[in-house]
Tab-separated table of C-alpha atoms in Angstrom:
chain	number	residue	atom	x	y	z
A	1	UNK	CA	0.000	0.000	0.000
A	2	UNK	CA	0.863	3.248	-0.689
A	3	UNK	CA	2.559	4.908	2.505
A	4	UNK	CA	1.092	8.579	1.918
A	5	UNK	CA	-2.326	7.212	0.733
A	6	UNK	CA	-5.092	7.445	3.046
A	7	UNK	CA	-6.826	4.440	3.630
A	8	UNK	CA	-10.274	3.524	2.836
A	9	UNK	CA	-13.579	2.742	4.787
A	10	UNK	CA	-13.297	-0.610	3.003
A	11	UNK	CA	-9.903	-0.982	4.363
A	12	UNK	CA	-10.649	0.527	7.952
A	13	UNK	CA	-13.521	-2.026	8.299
A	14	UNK	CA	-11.384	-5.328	7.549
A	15	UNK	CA	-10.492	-7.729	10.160
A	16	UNK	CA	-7.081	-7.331	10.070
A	17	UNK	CA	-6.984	-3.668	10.244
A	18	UNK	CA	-9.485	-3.958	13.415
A	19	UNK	CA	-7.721	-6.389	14.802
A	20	UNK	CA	-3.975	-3.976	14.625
A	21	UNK	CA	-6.154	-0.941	16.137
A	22	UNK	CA	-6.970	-3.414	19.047
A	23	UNK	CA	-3.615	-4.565	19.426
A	24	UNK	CA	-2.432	-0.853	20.207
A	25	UNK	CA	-0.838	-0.318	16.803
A	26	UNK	CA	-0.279	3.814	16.730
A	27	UNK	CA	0.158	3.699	12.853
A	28	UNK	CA	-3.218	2.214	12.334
A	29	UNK	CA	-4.635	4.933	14.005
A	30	UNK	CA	-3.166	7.754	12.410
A	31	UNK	CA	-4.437	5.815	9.142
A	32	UNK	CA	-7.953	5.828	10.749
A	33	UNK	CA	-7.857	9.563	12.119
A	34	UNK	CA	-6.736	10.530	8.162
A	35	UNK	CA	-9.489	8.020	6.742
A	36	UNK	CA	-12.587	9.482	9.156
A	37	UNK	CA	-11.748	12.614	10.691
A	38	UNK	CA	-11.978	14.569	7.534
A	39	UNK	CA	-15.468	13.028	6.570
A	40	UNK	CA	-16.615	13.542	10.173
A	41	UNK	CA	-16.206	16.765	9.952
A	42	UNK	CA	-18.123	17.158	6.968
A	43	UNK	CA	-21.297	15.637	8.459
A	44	UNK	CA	-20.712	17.571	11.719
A	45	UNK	CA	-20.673	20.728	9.383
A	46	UNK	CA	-23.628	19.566	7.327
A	47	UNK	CA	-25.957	18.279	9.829
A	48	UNK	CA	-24.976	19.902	13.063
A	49	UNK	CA	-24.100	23.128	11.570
A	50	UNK	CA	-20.581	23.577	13.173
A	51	UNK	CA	-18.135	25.271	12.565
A	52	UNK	CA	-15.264	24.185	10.687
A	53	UNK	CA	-13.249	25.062	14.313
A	54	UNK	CA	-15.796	23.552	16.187
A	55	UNK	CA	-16.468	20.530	13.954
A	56	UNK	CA	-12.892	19.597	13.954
A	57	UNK	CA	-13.223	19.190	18.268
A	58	UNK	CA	-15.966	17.389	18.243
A	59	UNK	CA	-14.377	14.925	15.741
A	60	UNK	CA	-11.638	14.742	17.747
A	61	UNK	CA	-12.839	14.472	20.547
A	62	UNK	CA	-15.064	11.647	19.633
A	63	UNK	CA	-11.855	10.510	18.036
A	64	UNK	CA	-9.869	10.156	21.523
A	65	UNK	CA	-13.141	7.675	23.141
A	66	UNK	CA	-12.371	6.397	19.659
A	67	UNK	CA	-8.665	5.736	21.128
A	68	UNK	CA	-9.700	4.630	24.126
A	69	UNK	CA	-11.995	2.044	24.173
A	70	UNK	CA	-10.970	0.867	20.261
A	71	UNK	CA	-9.668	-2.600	22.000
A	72	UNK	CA	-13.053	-3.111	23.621
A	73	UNK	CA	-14.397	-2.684	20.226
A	74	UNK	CA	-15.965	-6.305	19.443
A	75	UNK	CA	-15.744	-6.964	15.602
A	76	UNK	CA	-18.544	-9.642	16.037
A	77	UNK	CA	-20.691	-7.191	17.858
A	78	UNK	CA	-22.621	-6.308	14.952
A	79	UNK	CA	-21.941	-2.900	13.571
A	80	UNK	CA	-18.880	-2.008	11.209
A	81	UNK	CA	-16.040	-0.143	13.141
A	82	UNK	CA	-16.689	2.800	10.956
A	83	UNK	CA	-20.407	2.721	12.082
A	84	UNK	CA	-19.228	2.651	15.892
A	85	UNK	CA	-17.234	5.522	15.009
A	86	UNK	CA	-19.677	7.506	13.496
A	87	UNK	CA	-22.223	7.078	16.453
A	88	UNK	CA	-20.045	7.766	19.188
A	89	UNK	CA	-19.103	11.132	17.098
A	90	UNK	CA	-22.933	11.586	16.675
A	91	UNK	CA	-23.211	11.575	20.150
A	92	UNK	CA	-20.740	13.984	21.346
A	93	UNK	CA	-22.152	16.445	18.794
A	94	UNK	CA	-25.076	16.042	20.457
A	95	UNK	CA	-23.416	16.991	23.483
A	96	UNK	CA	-21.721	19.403	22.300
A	97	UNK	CA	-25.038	21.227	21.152
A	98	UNK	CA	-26.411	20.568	24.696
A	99	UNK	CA	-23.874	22.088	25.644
A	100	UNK	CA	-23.847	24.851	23.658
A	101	UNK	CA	-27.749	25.762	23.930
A	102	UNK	CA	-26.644	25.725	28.054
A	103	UNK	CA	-23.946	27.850	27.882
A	104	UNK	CA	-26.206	30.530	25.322
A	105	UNK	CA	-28.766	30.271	27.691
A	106	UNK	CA	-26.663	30.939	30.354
A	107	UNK	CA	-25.297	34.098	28.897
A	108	UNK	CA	-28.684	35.369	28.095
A	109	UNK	CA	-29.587	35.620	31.512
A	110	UNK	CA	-26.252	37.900	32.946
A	111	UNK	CA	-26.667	41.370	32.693
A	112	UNK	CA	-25.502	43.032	29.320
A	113	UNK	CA	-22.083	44.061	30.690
A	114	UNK	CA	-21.002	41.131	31.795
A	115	UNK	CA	-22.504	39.494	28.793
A	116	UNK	CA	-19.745	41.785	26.764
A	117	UNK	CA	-17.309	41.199	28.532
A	118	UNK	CA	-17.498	37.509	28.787
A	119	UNK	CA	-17.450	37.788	24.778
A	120	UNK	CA	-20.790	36.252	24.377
A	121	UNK	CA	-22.426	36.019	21.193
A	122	UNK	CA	-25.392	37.947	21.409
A	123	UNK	CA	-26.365	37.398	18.540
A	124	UNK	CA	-26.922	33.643	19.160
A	125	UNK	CA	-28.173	34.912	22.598
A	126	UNK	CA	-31.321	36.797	20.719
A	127	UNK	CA	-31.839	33.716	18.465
A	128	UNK	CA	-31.940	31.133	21.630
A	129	UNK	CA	-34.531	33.915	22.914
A	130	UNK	CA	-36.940	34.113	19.737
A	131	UNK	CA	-36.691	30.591	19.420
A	132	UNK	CA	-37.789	30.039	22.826
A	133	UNK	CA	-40.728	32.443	22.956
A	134	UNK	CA	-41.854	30.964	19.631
A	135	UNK	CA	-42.222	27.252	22.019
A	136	UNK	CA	-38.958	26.219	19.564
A	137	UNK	CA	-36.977	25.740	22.802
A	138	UNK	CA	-33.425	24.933	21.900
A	139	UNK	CA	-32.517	22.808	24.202
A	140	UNK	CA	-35.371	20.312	23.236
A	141	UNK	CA	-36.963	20.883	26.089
A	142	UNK	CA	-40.725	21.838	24.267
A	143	UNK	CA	-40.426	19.364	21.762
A	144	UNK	CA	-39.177	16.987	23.531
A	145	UNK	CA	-42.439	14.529	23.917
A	146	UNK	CA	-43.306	14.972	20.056
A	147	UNK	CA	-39.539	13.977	19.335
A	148	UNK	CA	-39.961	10.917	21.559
A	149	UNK	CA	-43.172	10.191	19.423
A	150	UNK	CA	-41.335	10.210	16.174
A	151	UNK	CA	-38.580	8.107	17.471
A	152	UNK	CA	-41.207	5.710	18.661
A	153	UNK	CA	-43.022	6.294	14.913
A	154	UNK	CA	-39.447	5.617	13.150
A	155	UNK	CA	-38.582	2.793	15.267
A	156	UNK	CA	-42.124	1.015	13.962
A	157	UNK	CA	-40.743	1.644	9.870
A	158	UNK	CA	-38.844	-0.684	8.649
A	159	UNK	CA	-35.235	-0.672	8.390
A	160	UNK	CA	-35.172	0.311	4.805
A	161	UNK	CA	-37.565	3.120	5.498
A	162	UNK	CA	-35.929	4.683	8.424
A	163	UNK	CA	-32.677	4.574	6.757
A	164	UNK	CA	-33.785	6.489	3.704
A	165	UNK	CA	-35.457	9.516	5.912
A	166	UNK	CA	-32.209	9.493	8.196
A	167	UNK	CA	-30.250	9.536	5.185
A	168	UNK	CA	-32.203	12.143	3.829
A	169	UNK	CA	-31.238	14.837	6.446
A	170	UNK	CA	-27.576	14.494	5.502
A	171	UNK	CA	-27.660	14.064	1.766
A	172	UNK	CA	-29.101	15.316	-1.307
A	173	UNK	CA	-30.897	12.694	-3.385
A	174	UNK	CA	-28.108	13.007	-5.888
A	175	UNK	CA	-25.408	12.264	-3.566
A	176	UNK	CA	-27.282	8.703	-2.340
A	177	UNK	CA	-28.337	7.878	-5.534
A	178	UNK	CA	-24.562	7.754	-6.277
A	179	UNK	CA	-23.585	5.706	-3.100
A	180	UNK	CA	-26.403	3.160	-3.117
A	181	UNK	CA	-26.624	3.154	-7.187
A	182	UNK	CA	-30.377	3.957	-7.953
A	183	UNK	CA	-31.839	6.494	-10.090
A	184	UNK	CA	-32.884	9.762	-8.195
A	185	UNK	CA	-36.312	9.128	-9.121
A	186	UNK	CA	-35.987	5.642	-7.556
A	187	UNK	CA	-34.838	7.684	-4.082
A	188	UNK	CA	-37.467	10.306	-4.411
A	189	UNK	CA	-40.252	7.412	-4.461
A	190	UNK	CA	-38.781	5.700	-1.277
A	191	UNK	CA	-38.755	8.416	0.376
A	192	UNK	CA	-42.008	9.610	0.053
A	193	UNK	CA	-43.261	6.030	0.777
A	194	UNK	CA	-41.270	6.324	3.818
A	195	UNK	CA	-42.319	9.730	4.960
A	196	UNK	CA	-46.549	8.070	4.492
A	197	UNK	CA	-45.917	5.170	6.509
A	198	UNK	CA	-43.895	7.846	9.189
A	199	UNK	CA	-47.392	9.768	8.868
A	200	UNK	CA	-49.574	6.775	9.599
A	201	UNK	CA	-47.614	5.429	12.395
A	202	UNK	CA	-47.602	9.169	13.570
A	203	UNK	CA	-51.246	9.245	13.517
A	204	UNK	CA	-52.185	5.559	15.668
A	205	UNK	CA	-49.753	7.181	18.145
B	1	UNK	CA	-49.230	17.518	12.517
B	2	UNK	CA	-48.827	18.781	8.921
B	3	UNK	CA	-46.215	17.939	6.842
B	4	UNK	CA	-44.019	21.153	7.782
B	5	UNK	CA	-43.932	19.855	10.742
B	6	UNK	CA	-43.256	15.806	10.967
B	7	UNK	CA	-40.285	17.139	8.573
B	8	UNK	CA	-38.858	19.911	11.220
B	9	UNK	CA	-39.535	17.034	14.172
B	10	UNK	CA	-37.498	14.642	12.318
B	11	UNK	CA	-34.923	16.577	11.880
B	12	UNK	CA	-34.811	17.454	15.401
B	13	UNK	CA	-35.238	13.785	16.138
B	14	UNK	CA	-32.455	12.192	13.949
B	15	UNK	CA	-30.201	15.107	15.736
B	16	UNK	CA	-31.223	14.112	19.392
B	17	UNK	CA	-30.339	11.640	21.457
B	18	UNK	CA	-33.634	9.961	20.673
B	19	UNK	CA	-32.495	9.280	17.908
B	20	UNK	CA	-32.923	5.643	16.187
B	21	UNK	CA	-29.849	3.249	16.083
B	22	UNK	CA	-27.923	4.579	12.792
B	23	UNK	CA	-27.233	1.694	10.758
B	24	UNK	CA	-24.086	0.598	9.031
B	25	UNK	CA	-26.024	1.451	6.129
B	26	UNK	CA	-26.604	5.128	7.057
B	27	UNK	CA	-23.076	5.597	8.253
B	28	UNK	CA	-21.347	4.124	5.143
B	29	UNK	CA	-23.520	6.641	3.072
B	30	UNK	CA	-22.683	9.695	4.585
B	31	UNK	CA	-18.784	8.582	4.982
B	32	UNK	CA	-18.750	7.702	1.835
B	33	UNK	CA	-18.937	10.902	0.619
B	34	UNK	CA	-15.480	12.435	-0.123
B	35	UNK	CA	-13.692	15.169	1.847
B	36	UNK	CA	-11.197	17.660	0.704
B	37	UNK	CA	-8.399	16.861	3.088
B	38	UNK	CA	-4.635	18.837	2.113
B	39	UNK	CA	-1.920	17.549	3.852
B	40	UNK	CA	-1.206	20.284	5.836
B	41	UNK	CA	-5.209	19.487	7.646
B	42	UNK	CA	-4.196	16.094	8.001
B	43	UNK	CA	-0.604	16.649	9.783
B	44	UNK	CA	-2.886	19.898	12.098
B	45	UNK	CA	-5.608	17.417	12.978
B	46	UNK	CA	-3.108	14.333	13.947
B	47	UNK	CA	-1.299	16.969	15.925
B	48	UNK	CA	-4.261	18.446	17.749
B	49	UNK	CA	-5.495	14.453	18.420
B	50	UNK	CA	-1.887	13.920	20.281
B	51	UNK	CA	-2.197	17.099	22.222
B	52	UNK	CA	-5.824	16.328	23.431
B	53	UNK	CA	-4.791	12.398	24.586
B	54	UNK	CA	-1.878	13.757	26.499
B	55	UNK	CA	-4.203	16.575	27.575
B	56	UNK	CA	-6.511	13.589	28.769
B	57	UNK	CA	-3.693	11.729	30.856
B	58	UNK	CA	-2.367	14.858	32.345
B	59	UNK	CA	-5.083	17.882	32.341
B	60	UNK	CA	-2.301	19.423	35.212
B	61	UNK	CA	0.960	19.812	34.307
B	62	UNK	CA	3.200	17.063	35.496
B	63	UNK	CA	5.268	18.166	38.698
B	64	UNK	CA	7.195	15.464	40.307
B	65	UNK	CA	8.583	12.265	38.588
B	66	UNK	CA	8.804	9.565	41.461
B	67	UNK	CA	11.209	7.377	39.191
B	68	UNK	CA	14.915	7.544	38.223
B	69	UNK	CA	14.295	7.725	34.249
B	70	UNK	CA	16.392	9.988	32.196
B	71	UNK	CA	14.243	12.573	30.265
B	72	UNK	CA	14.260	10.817	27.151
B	73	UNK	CA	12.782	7.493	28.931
B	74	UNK	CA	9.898	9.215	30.594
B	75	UNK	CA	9.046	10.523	26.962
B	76	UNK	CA	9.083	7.366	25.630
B	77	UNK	CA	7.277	5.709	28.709
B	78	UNK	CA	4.459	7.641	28.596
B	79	UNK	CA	4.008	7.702	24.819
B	80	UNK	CA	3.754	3.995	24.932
B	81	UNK	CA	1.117	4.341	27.780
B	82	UNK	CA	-0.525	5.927	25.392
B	83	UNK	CA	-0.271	4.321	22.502
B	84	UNK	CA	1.040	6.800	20.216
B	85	UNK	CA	4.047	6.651	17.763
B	86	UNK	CA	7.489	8.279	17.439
B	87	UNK	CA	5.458	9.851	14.431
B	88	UNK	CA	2.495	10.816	16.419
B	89	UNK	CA	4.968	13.133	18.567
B	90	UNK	CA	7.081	14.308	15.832
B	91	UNK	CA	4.164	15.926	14.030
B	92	UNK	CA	3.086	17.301	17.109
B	93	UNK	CA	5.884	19.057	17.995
B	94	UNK	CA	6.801	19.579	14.189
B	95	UNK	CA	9.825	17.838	14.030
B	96	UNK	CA	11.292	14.855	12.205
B	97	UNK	CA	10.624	11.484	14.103
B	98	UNK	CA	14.389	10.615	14.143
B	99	UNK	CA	14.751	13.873	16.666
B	100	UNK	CA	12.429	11.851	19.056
B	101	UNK	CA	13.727	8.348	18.568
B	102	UNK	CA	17.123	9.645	19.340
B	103	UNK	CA	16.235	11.729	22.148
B	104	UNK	CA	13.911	8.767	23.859
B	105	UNK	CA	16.810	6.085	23.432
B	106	UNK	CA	19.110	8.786	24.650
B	107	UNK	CA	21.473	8.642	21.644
B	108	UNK	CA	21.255	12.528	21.921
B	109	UNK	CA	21.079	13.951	25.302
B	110	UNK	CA	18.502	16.585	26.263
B	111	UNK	CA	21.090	19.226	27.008
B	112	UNK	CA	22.731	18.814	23.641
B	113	UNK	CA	19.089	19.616	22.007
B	114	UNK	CA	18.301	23.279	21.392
B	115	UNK	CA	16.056	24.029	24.257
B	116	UNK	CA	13.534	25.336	22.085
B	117	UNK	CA	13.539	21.872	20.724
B	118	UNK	CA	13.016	20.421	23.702
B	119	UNK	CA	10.545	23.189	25.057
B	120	UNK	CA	8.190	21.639	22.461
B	121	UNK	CA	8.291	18.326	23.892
B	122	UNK	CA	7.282	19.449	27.338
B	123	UNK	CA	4.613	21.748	26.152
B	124	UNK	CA	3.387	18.236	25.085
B	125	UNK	CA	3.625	16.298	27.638
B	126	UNK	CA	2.536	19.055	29.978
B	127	UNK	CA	5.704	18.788	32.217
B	128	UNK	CA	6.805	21.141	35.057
B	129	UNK	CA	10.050	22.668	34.728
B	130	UNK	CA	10.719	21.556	37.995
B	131	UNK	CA	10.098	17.883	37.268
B	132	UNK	CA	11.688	18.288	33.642
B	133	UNK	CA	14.633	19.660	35.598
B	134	UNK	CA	14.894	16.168	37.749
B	135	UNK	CA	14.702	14.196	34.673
B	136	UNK	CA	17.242	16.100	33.027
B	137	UNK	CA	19.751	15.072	36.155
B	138	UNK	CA	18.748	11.444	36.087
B	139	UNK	CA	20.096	11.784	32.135
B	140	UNK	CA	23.049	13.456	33.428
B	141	UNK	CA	23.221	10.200	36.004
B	142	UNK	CA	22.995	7.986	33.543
B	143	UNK	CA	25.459	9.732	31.176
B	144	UNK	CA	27.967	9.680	33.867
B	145	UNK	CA	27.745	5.564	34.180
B	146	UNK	CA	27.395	4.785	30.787
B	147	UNK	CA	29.724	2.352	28.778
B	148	UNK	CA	30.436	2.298	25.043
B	149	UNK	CA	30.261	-1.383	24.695
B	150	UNK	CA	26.607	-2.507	23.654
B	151	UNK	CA	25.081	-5.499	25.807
B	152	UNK	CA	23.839	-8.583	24.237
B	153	UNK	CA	20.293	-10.347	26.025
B	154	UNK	CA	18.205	-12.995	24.618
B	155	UNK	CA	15.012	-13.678	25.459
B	156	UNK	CA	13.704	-16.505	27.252
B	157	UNK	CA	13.161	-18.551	24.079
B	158	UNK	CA	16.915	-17.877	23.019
B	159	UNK	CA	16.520	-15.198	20.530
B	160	UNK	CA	18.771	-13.039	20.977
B	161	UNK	CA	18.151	-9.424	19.458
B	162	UNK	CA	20.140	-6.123	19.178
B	163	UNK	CA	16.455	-4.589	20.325
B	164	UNK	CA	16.156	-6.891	23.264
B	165	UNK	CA	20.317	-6.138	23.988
B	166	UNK	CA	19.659	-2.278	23.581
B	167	UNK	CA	16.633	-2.216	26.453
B	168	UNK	CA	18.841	-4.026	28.523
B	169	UNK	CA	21.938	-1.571	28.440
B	170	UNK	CA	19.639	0.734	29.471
B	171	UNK	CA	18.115	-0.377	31.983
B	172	UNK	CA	21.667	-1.388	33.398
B	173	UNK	CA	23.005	2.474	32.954
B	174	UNK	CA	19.700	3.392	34.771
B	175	UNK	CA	20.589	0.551	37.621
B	176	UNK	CA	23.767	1.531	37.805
B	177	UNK	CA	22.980	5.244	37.870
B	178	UNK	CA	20.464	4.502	40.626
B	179	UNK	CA	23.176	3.531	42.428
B	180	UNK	CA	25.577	6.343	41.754
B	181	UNK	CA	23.620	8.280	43.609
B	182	UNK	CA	22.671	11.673	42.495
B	183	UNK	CA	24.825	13.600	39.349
B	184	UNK	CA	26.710	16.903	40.034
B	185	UNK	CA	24.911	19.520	38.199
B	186	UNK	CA	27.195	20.533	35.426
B	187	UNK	CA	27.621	23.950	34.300
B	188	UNK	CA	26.545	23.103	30.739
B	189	UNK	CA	23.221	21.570	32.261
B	190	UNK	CA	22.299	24.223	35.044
B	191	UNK	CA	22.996	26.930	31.724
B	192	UNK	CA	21.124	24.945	29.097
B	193	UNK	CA	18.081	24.571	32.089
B	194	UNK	CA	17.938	28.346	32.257
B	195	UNK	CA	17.580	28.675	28.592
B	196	UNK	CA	14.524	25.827	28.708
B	197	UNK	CA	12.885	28.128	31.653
B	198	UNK	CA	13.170	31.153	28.570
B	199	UNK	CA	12.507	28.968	25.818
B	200	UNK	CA	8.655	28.507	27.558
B	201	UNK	CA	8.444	31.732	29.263
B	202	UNK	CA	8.593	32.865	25.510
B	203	UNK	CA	5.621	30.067	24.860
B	204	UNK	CA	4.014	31.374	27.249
B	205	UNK	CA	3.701	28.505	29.327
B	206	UNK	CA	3.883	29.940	32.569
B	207	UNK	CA	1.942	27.325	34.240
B	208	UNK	CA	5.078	24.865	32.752
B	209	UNK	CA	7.529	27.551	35.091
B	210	UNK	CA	5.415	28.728	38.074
């Protein structure tokens, strides 16, 4: 292989690469930071709306639980390495936001100077506010029983179904139609299907 | 619920915690997709990753060293705790991995470095002066017993290795340097540990001085 050539998902999800990351080998996991951490940030940018800045934490954060609990990682656990990377980076972006929508609401209750001088966004400050007062709380706090419901609704779909709606957040049709090789109008079918059946189920709950 | 709205709750949903299991599916889609990544990202994101695992190991800077290792050693020992490479803290610091793998195996002694070299190492490793400055003695301990012949070990099965003979010489010059009791401060070190106090002054590590 080449030396400078980063490595593929194909590659990062073989056995024997798995099986070097859980034997401690550093090199493998430079090649796995260079394979993932560029197209983590990508979908932290996309889908969580970070910043490039703050995108590139998360992933690396992510990327250190990544480090340190890589030889617990069980191969024969079920999902693909990649896959087990990609949720535990979902989930400290979700964190992160939690974060974030504390530490904004935080700031919006301190008194203006101190809100200056602290260096607070205000901007984001005024946002959390209209958002709240129009019940959009951003900290999920409002919406929080409906979200459970469609969880609950999505979990009832099938697997093909609740994959194409998830996927659907995060890509254009034209970019899945390329990965999964089907037309667009194929995708644009599927996912209408899916969205009825996520109405019907929404509507026995 | 119109549509508006089941569309604006999913999205919420598939960002939340609530979210539904993503499959390996979902994940190879989206990672699938390719990301412009220049070098110089690559070598600034594997740097930042080293920095935040040492961070994780020692969020306060290191300030006393209970053992006898020579600098170089107690670079090395807590990389491998780690599990990083020579490489990992080479592009960290910036500097060729050959710098390191010297330094570690004390083919190059810290004091011979430039201390803004070696500044860079224990910005890394978050390391006191103070402590630094006892390591840096146990390497002048060690330099003081060491012999020019190489030692030869085998292993228990018989192999005998010039790897397996090196960690052995080593651990005999820090035995033996144990022993010795502790090294009179040279000139040359007590100078070059003044310049390493400037060197991250300059950096502005204070909290690497105070």
């Amino acid at each position: 292989m080449d030396k400078d050539r980063a490595i593929t998902l194909e590659e990062a999800n073989s056995d024997a690469f798995v099986a070097r990351l859980r034997a401690g080998d550093g090199k493998a996991f430079a090649d796995l930071l260079s394979c993932l951490v560029p197209k983590l940030c990508g979908y932290l940018s996309h889908d969580f709306q970070l910043s490039e800045q703050d995108a590139e934490d998360v992933a690396l954060d992510a990327m250190v639980k990544v480090h340190k609990s890589v030889a617990q990682f069980n191969p024969r656990g079920g999902a693909k390495l990649s896959t087990w990377v990609f949720r535990i980076t979902k989930n400290a972006a979700i964190d992160f936001k939690r974060c974030q929508a504390r530490q904004v609401a935080k700031a919006a209750a301190v008194p203006l100077d101190d809100a200056v001088s602290r260096q607070v966004d205000r901007k984001r400050a005024a946002e959390w506010f209209r958002r709240a007062a129009a019940g959009d709380d951003p900290a999920g706090h409002a919406t929080l029983p409906q979200v459970i419901r469609v969880t609950r609704a999505m979990k009832a779909l099938n697997e093909k179904d609740r994959d194409i709606l998830i996927l659907r957040q995060s890509m254009e049709y034209e970019e899945i139609a390329e990965v999964e090789k089907v037309s667009v109008e194929a995708l644009r079918t599927r996912y209408s299907r899916a969205l009825d059946r996520l109405r019907i189920e929404l509507q026995k709950d | 619920m119109n549509d508006e709205e089941i569309l604006k709750l999913l999205e919420l949903t598939i960002c939340s915690e609530h979210s539904p299991e993503i499959s390996d599916e979902v994940a190879d889609a989206i990672l699938s997709r390719s990301e412009e990544c220049p070098p110089e990202k690559t070598a600034r994101v594997r740097a930042r990753f080293v920095e935040k695992v040492i961070l994780m190991l020692h969020p306060l800077p290191v300030r006393e060293i209970n053992a006898k290792w020579p600098l170089g050693r107690w670079f090395e020992a807590i990389r491998e705790s780690l599990r990083l490479t020579r490489e990992d803290v080479a592009v960290a610091i910036g500097k060729e991995v050959i710098f390191v793998e010297r330094l570690e195996r004390g083919e190059v002694l810290p004091w011979e470095c430039e201390p803004n070299e070696v500044a860079e190492l224990i910005r890394l490793f978050r390391l006191h002066l103070n402590a630094a400055s006892q390591l840096v003695n146990n390497s002048a301990a060690v330099n003081q017993v060491r012999g020019v012949r190489s030692a030869a070990a085998r292993s228990r099965g018989g192999h005998a290795s010039s790897e397996r003979g090196d960690s052995t010489k080593r651990a005999l010059e820090m035995f033996l340097a144990h022993n010795a009791g502790p090294a009179k401060p040279e000139d040359a070190v007590s100078e070059w540990l003044d310049a390493l106090r400037l060197a991250l002054r300059r950096r502005g590590l204070n909290e690497l001085v105070d």
